[in-house]
Amino acid sequence: MKIDRIQVCALASPPQRVIAVALDRVPAGYPSPAQDYSDTKIDLSEMLIRDQVSTFIVRVSGESMQGAGISDGDELIVDRSVKPRDGHVVIAVIDGEMTVKRLSTGPDGVVLKAENPDYPDLRVAELSDFRVWGVATTCLHHL
Amino acid sequence: MPTPPLEARQTYIAHVDVNSFYVSCERAFDPTLEGRPVIVLSNNDGCAVARSAEAKALGIEMGAPWFKLAVDADRINLVAKSSNYELYGEMSGRVMKLLGRFSAWVEVYSIDEAFLGVTGTVDELQALGEQIKAEVFRLTGLPVCVGIAKTKTLAKMANKTAKHIKELGGVCVWDRAPRTTTENLLARLPTVEIWGIGPRLTKRLRGLGIWTAKDLRDADEVRIRDKFSIVQMRTVLELRGIPCIPMEEERVIKDQLIFSRSFSDPITDRVGMEQVMGIYAQQASARLHKHQKQAKILSAWAMTSYYNQHQDHQPAITVKLPGPSADPVVLTKAAKQLLPQILVGVKYARAGVVVMDLQPTAMQETFEPFVAAHEAKQIGPLIAQIRSEHGVKAIGLGAAGLAQGPAWQMRREMMSPRYTTHWKELLRVNAA
């Protein structure tokens, strides 16, 4: 087993970042006026990923969450560090299956709601095995 | 809570490792694997290299060959997974990054374990251990155990204890346990279980009447040093709680690097073997460059399968390089000197390249006449850069550079998706 090999690769490849460098030739005395305004490029993960350690990206199969703006084939950004609360869209493990649902913790107990009238809600009491795998924070919806 | 007296807060070492790491990575994304016997197979789906607790309970040994286990797999509900190194490497990175939040002083010891420098009273350390365990699971889905003690050797032992004694809940602070308990554990632990004591050393220690960890701790350290070496003397002292093995920021690259794999289909000609040699030599070059090392000696070898009794052939060469080098062209040329020995038609099942006698890349320029014409042009780093930007298959030297994957590449038939590194292989969640 080549253990140290993989370890080295994994740690040696932190996410690539774009760094602004002065590439223009600078004739002495006449710096390019544009250089003062150079900036790093917009980095999407900066906005979408709060914590690299706990964030995973998953892909949705099915239409049951359409009312929440989540369609078949969309990617969800899931942050495991977020504590699940009433109203969160969560990835739940139900009987060994990963399912996306809206979490509802009302007076009648925990309910996993679909956002599509064609699909039924699931009452947690009826489920043999249930836990929240992570909380979805963003949907990447493809137009 | 009143602040404990200063003398009660001491520096300790925490050893954190992931339980059945490869299997746990698989389970983090596939809940159907929970509670079932699961194994992960070595390269080419050869043998079991990781086993879940359920698989161990079935008596499946480390290294058990898959072709033997496969026959019974369905009957015993056993799941086998091919090694998904992309996934394990990425998950390992997450765990190590998270551990860095608990201590500024982290030594990544292997893909699934690390040492952390920590400070506190034994009760504070117990709470810290529990917090580490809970946070790693909450954020990554991976279960870990934590052992905390005065030395690395004892921290490892505490971790093992945490794994085996269920009541501890996965965390063991060695100095917090009653003295009678730890003495008992040491008296029952065979020396082979101690970090750094292998099976061979165990035999020699028995010759001296040293059978258990307690025996070794209480042995005369000077006698141990004289019989063995300073390394074993350090172990004795570490067992007594005297730190002797320092924390290392990054582990020192060893004096040799080995690149070797079994082929999924045997290689029977020189063209195929030339390609293999080229790829291994270039991997060696990339790794040497990364660690800023140069090799003086290269050896290359090939062998037929152990099960192939008719054609036993194991050609090998060792080449002294023209000067210390990490250059891919120099290494490839050297490795290809094996080719004349390859017999056409013989089925080679495995081959390898080893670079040895490593030294740090010279700060001074090598004396001109020994620099190959192309070498000054920094081809190695250039290839590495192109690969990092455009993928490992984007460029390569000679036959190794063929864009088409060679037939002998790793067999990974039962591999799970590379959930965290490939857009096309993301975890699927049901909205149904």
Short mmCIF file of N, CA and C in Angstrom, two decimals, chain A residues 1-12 15-16 51-65 70 72-73 75-76 78-83 91 93 95-101 114 119-120 122 129 131 133 140, chain B residues 22 28-32 34 43 49 62 85 88-98 101 108-111 137-141 250-251 254 258-261 283 287 290-291 350 388 419-420 423-432:
data_model
loop_
_atom_site.label_atom_id
_atom_site.label_comp_id
_atom_site.label_asym_id
_atom_site.label_seq_id
_atom_site.Cartn_x
_atom_site.Cartn_y
_atom_site.Cartn_z
N MET A 1 0.84 -1.18 0.00
CA MET A 1 0.00 0.00 0.00
C MET A 1 0.88 1.24 0.00
N LYS A 2 0.67 2.11 -0.97
CA LYS A 2 1.54 3.29 -1.08
C LYS A 2 0.91 4.46 -0.34
N ILE A 3 1.01 4.40 0.95
CA ILE A 3 0.27 5.38 1.71
C ILE A 3 0.87 6.78 1.63
N ASP A 4 2.17 6.90 1.79
CA ASP A 4 2.66 8.29 1.84
C ASP A 4 2.52 9.00 0.51
N ARG A 5 2.42 8.21 -0.55
CA ARG A 5 2.25 8.81 -1.86
C ARG A 5 0.97 9.62 -1.95
N ILE A 6 -0.12 9.03 -1.53
CA ILE A 6 -1.39 9.74 -1.67
C ILE A 6 -1.43 10.92 -0.72
N GLN A 7 -0.90 10.67 0.45
CA GLN A 7 -0.96 11.74 1.45
C GLN A 7 -0.29 13.00 0.91
N VAL A 8 0.86 12.80 0.35
CA VAL A 8 1.61 13.94 -0.15
C VAL A 8 0.82 14.67 -1.22
N CYS A 9 0.23 13.90 -2.16
CA CYS A 9 -0.52 14.53 -3.24
C CYS A 9 -1.67 15.35 -2.68
N ALA A 10 -2.38 14.76 -1.69
CA ALA A 10 -3.58 15.40 -1.21
C ALA A 10 -3.27 16.73 -0.55
N LEU A 11 -2.20 16.74 0.21
CA LEU A 11 -1.92 17.95 0.95
C LEU A 11 -1.21 18.98 0.10
N ALA A 12 -0.60 18.51 -0.98
CA ALA A 12 0.18 19.44 -1.79
C ALA A 12 -0.68 20.15 -2.81
N PRO A 15 -6.60 24.29 -2.91
CA PRO A 15 -7.34 24.89 -4.02
C PRO A 15 -6.54 26.00 -4.69
N GLN A 16 -6.57 25.99 -6.00
CA GLN A 16 -5.82 26.99 -6.75
C GLN A 16 -6.43 28.36 -6.53
N ASP A 51 -16.92 27.08 4.48
CA ASP A 51 -15.88 26.26 5.09
C ASP A 51 -15.56 25.06 4.17
N GLN A 52 -14.33 25.06 3.65
CA GLN A 52 -13.93 24.00 2.71
C GLN A 52 -13.97 22.62 3.36
N VAL A 53 -13.74 22.58 4.67
CA VAL A 53 -13.65 21.29 5.35
C VAL A 53 -15.00 20.58 5.35
N SER A 54 -16.09 21.36 5.54
CA SER A 54 -17.39 20.73 5.78
C SER A 54 -18.33 20.85 4.59
N THR A 55 -17.86 21.41 3.47
CA THR A 55 -18.77 21.64 2.35
C THR A 55 -18.60 20.59 1.25
N PHE A 56 -19.73 20.05 0.80
CA PHE A 56 -19.74 19.04 -0.24
C PHE A 56 -20.73 19.48 -1.32
N ILE A 57 -20.49 19.04 -2.54
CA ILE A 57 -21.42 19.37 -3.63
C ILE A 57 -22.09 18.08 -4.08
N VAL A 58 -23.41 18.11 -4.17
CA VAL A 58 -24.16 16.92 -4.57
C VAL A 58 -25.06 17.26 -5.75
N ARG A 59 -25.53 16.26 -6.45
CA ARG A 59 -26.40 16.51 -7.60
C ARG A 59 -27.78 15.91 -7.35
N VAL A 60 -28.82 16.69 -7.74
CA VAL A 60 -30.21 16.31 -7.47
C VAL A 60 -30.76 15.42 -8.59
N SER A 61 -31.45 14.36 -8.21
CA SER A 61 -32.18 13.51 -9.16
C SER A 61 -33.65 13.56 -8.82
N GLY A 62 -34.48 14.13 -9.67
CA GLY A 62 -35.92 14.12 -9.42
C GLY A 62 -36.50 15.51 -9.27
N GLU A 63 -37.83 15.55 -9.19
CA GLU A 63 -38.56 16.82 -9.31
C GLU A 63 -39.24 17.24 -8.02
N SER A 64 -39.05 16.49 -6.93
CA SER A 64 -39.89 16.73 -5.75
C SER A 64 -39.60 18.04 -5.03
N MET A 65 -38.52 18.73 -5.40
CA MET A 65 -38.21 19.99 -4.71
C MET A 65 -38.36 21.20 -5.62
N ILE A 70 -35.44 23.95 -6.93
CA ILE A 70 -34.40 22.92 -7.11
C ILE A 70 -34.91 21.92 -8.14
N ASP A 72 -34.28 18.84 -11.27
CA ASP A 72 -33.51 17.65 -11.61
C ASP A 72 -32.20 18.06 -12.28
N GLY A 73 -31.09 17.54 -11.81
CA GLY A 73 -29.79 17.84 -12.41
C GLY A 73 -29.07 19.04 -11.79
N GLU A 75 -27.05 21.26 -8.96
CA GLU A 75 -26.12 20.93 -7.88
C GLU A 75 -26.49 21.70 -6.62
N LEU A 76 -26.36 21.03 -5.50
CA LEU A 76 -26.59 21.70 -4.22
C LEU A 76 -25.26 21.81 -3.49
N VAL A 78 -23.72 21.81 0.02
CA VAL A 78 -24.17 21.28 1.30
C VAL A 78 -23.09 21.53 2.35
N ASP A 79 -23.50 22.20 3.42
CA ASP A 79 -22.54 22.48 4.50
C ASP A 79 -22.91 21.65 5.72
N ARG A 80 -22.03 20.71 6.05
CA ARG A 80 -22.31 19.81 7.19
C ARG A 80 -22.16 20.52 8.53
N SER A 81 -21.51 21.69 8.52
CA SER A 81 -21.28 22.35 9.80
C SER A 81 -22.50 23.13 10.27
N VAL A 82 -23.47 23.34 9.38
CA VAL A 82 -24.67 24.10 9.76
C VAL A 82 -25.60 23.21 10.58
N LYS A 83 -26.07 23.71 11.72
CA LYS A 83 -27.02 22.95 12.55
C LYS A 83 -28.39 22.97 11.88
N ILE A 91 -30.19 17.42 3.35
CA ILE A 91 -29.96 16.09 2.77
C ILE A 91 -30.15 15.13 3.94
N VAL A 93 -30.71 11.17 5.45
CA VAL A 93 -30.51 9.74 5.17
C VAL A 93 -31.74 9.02 5.68
N ASP A 95 -33.57 5.36 5.53
CA ASP A 95 -33.42 3.95 5.16
C ASP A 95 -32.27 3.74 4.17
N GLY A 96 -31.15 4.34 4.47
CA GLY A 96 -29.96 4.13 3.66
C GLY A 96 -29.93 4.93 2.36
N GLU A 97 -30.92 5.81 2.16
CA GLU A 97 -30.95 6.58 0.92
C GLU A 97 -30.77 8.06 1.20
N MET A 98 -30.03 8.74 0.32
CA MET A 98 -29.83 10.18 0.47
C MET A 98 -30.97 10.90 -0.23
N THR A 99 -31.69 11.72 0.53
CA THR A 99 -32.86 12.38 -0.01
C THR A 99 -32.83 13.86 0.34
N VAL A 100 -33.26 14.70 -0.59
CA VAL A 100 -33.32 16.13 -0.28
C VAL A 100 -34.77 16.50 0.02
N LYS A 101 -34.96 17.18 1.17
CA LYS A 101 -36.30 17.55 1.63
C LYS A 101 -36.21 18.83 2.45
N ALA A 114 -41.84 17.58 0.90
CA ALA A 114 -41.51 17.77 -0.51
C ALA A 114 -42.03 19.14 -0.92
N TYR A 119 -45.74 14.93 -4.68
CA TYR A 119 -44.95 14.05 -3.81
C TYR A 119 -45.40 14.18 -2.36
N PRO A 120 -45.48 13.09 -1.65
CA PRO A 120 -45.97 13.13 -0.27
C PRO A 120 -44.90 13.60 0.71
N LEU A 122 -42.99 13.21 4.42
CA LEU A 122 -42.61 12.03 5.21
C LEU A 122 -42.58 12.41 6.68
N ASP A 129 -35.17 4.76 10.15
CA ASP A 129 -33.82 5.27 10.34
C ASP A 129 -33.74 6.63 9.66
N ARG A 131 -31.47 10.52 9.66
CA ARG A 131 -30.59 11.55 10.21
C ARG A 131 -30.28 12.58 9.12
N TRP A 133 -27.79 14.56 6.94
CA TRP A 133 -26.39 14.42 6.48
C TRP A 133 -25.75 15.79 6.35
N LEU A 140 -27.32 25.42 -7.29
CA LEU A 140 -26.80 25.89 -8.58
C LEU A 140 -27.80 25.44 -9.63
N TYR B 22 -10.26 4.02 4.85
CA TYR B 22 -10.80 3.88 3.49
C TYR B 22 -12.27 3.50 3.54
N ALA B 28 -19.09 7.40 4.29
CA ALA B 28 -19.53 8.79 4.45
C ALA B 28 -20.46 9.21 3.32
N PHE B 29 -20.32 8.57 2.17
CA PHE B 29 -21.15 8.94 1.02
C PHE B 29 -22.16 7.86 0.64
N ASP B 30 -22.09 6.73 1.29
CA ASP B 30 -22.99 5.63 0.92
C ASP B 30 -23.49 4.94 2.19
N PRO B 31 -24.62 5.45 2.74
CA PRO B 31 -25.12 4.90 4.01
C PRO B 31 -25.50 3.43 3.93
N THR B 32 -25.71 2.91 2.72
CA THR B 32 -26.08 1.48 2.64
C THR B 32 -24.94 0.59 3.11
N GLU B 34 -23.28 1.05 5.87
CA GLU B 34 -23.20 1.04 7.33
C GLU B 34 -23.70 -0.30 7.89
N ASN B 43 -4.43 -1.91 -5.12
CA ASN B 43 -4.28 -1.68 -6.56
C ASN B 43 -4.67 -2.92 -7.34
N VAL B 49 -7.10 -4.25 1.74
CA VAL B 49 -6.16 -3.37 2.44
C VAL B 49 -6.85 -2.58 3.54
N MET B 62 -6.15 -8.94 6.86
CA MET B 62 -5.50 -7.92 6.05
C MET B 62 -4.72 -8.67 4.96
N TYR B 85 -8.51 6.38 -4.54
CA TYR B 85 -7.49 7.23 -3.94
C TYR B 85 -7.81 8.71 -4.05
N TYR B 88 -10.07 9.34 -1.04
CA TYR B 88 -9.39 9.22 0.25
C TYR B 88 -8.42 10.38 0.46
N GLY B 89 -7.72 10.74 -0.60
CA GLY B 89 -6.76 11.84 -0.48
C GLY B 89 -7.44 13.15 -0.16
N GLU B 90 -8.57 13.39 -0.82
CA GLU B 90 -9.28 14.64 -0.61
C GLU B 90 -9.88 14.69 0.80
N MET B 91 -10.44 13.58 1.25
CA MET B 91 -11.03 13.54 2.59
C MET B 91 -9.95 13.69 3.66
N SER B 92 -8.79 13.08 3.40
CA SER B 92 -7.68 13.21 4.32
C SER B 92 -7.29 14.69 4.48
N GLY B 93 -7.26 15.40 3.36
CA GLY B 93 -6.93 16.82 3.39
C GLY B 93 -7.89 17.59 4.29
N ARG B 94 -9.17 17.26 4.21
CA ARG B 94 -10.17 17.93 5.05
C ARG B 94 -9.91 17.67 6.54
N VAL B 95 -9.65 16.41 6.86
CA VAL B 95 -9.44 16.06 8.27
C VAL B 95 -8.22 16.80 8.82
N MET B 96 -7.13 16.81 8.05
CA MET B 96 -5.91 17.44 8.53
C MET B 96 -6.09 18.95 8.69
N LYS B 97 -6.82 19.55 7.76
CA LYS B 97 -7.09 20.97 7.85
C LYS B 97 -7.89 21.27 9.12
N LEU B 98 -8.87 20.43 9.39
CA LEU B 98 -9.70 20.62 10.58
C LEU B 98 -8.87 20.45 11.85
N ARG B 101 -7.13 23.34 13.33
CA ARG B 101 -7.88 24.35 14.10
C ARG B 101 -7.82 24.07 15.60
N VAL B 108 1.29 15.72 10.36
CA VAL B 108 0.52 14.75 9.59
C VAL B 108 1.39 13.51 9.47
N TYR B 109 0.95 12.43 10.08
CA TYR B 109 1.82 11.26 10.13
C TYR B 109 1.57 10.31 8.97
N SER B 110 0.33 10.18 8.57
CA SER B 110 0.03 9.39 7.38
C SER B 110 -1.30 9.88 6.83
N ILE B 111 -1.82 9.19 5.85
CA ILE B 111 -3.06 9.67 5.22
C ILE B 111 -4.20 9.79 6.22
N PHE B 137 -16.37 14.22 13.07
CA PHE B 137 -17.52 13.47 12.55
C PHE B 137 -18.59 14.41 12.00
N ARG B 138 -18.86 15.48 12.74
CA ARG B 138 -19.92 16.39 12.30
C ARG B 138 -19.58 17.05 10.96
N LEU B 139 -18.34 17.48 10.80
CA LEU B 139 -17.97 18.23 9.60
C LEU B 139 -17.61 17.35 8.41
N THR B 140 -17.05 16.16 8.65
CA THR B 140 -16.61 15.35 7.51
C THR B 140 -17.34 14.01 7.41
N GLY B 141 -17.99 13.59 8.48
CA GLY B 141 -18.67 12.30 8.46
C GLY B 141 -17.75 11.13 8.77
N GLU B 250 7.00 18.23 8.55
CA GLU B 250 6.69 17.34 7.44
C GLU B 250 7.66 16.19 7.52
N ARG B 251 7.18 15.01 7.22
CA ARG B 251 8.05 13.86 7.37
C ARG B 251 9.15 13.90 6.32
N LYS B 254 12.32 9.66 2.52
CA LYS B 254 13.28 8.60 2.80
C LYS B 254 14.37 8.56 1.74
N ILE B 258 10.11 4.40 -4.50
CA ILE B 258 9.77 3.23 -5.30
C ILE B 258 8.50 3.50 -6.08
N PHE B 259 8.52 3.18 -7.36
CA PHE B 259 7.32 3.27 -8.18
C PHE B 259 7.06 1.91 -8.78
N SER B 260 5.99 1.28 -8.37
CA SER B 260 5.76 -0.09 -8.82
C SER B 260 4.28 -0.42 -8.76
N ARG B 261 3.80 -1.19 -9.70
CA ARG B 261 2.41 -1.62 -9.74
C ARG B 261 2.33 -2.98 -10.40
N GLN B 283 7.40 9.75 -13.14
CA GLN B 283 6.81 9.94 -11.81
C GLN B 283 7.92 10.18 -10.79
N ARG B 287 8.49 13.56 -8.46
CA ARG B 287 8.54 13.52 -6.99
C ARG B 287 9.86 14.06 -6.47
N LYS B 290 9.74 17.77 -6.62
CA LYS B 290 8.86 18.31 -5.59
C LYS B 290 9.58 18.40 -4.25
N HIS B 291 10.39 17.40 -3.97
CA HIS B 291 11.10 17.39 -2.70
C HIS B 291 12.49 18.00 -2.81
N ARG B 350 4.38 -7.47 -13.26
CA ARG B 350 4.70 -6.37 -12.37
C ARG B 350 6.03 -5.77 -12.78
N SER B 388 0.08 20.19 -14.10
CA SER B 388 -0.76 20.72 -13.04
C SER B 388 -1.84 21.62 -13.62
N TYR B 419 -16.48 11.37 -5.58
CA TYR B 419 -17.47 12.37 -5.19
C TYR B 419 -16.94 13.78 -5.02
N THR B 420 -15.72 13.91 -4.53
CA THR B 420 -15.26 15.24 -4.13
C THR B 420 -14.26 15.86 -5.10
N TRP B 423 -16.68 16.70 -11.17
CA TRP B 423 -18.05 17.19 -11.36
C TRP B 423 -18.98 16.11 -11.87
N LYS B 424 -18.47 15.24 -12.71
CA LYS B 424 -19.36 14.23 -13.31
C LYS B 424 -19.68 13.10 -12.34
N GLU B 425 -19.01 13.07 -11.20
CA GLU B 425 -19.20 11.94 -10.29
C GLU B 425 -19.77 12.36 -8.94
N LEU B 426 -20.45 13.51 -8.89
CA LEU B 426 -20.99 14.00 -7.62
C LEU B 426 -21.95 12.99 -7.00
N LEU B 427 -22.07 13.10 -5.68
CA LEU B 427 -23.04 12.29 -4.95
C LEU B 427 -24.44 12.62 -5.44
N ARG B 428 -25.25 11.60 -5.71
CA ARG B 428 -26.62 11.81 -6.17
C ARG B 428 -27.55 11.84 -4.97
N VAL B 429 -28.40 12.85 -4.89
CA VAL B 429 -29.42 12.85 -3.84
C VAL B 429 -30.78 12.81 -4.50
N ASN B 430 -31.70 12.07 -3.87
CA ASN B 430 -33.01 11.84 -4.44
C ASN B 430 -33.97 12.96 -4.14
N ALA B 431 -34.67 13.42 -5.16
CA ALA B 431 -35.80 14.31 -4.94
C ALA B 431 -36.98 13.57 -5.57
N ALA B 432 -37.37 12.51 -4.92
CA ALA B 432 -38.43 11.68 -5.51
C ALA B 432 -39.37 11.19 -4.42
#
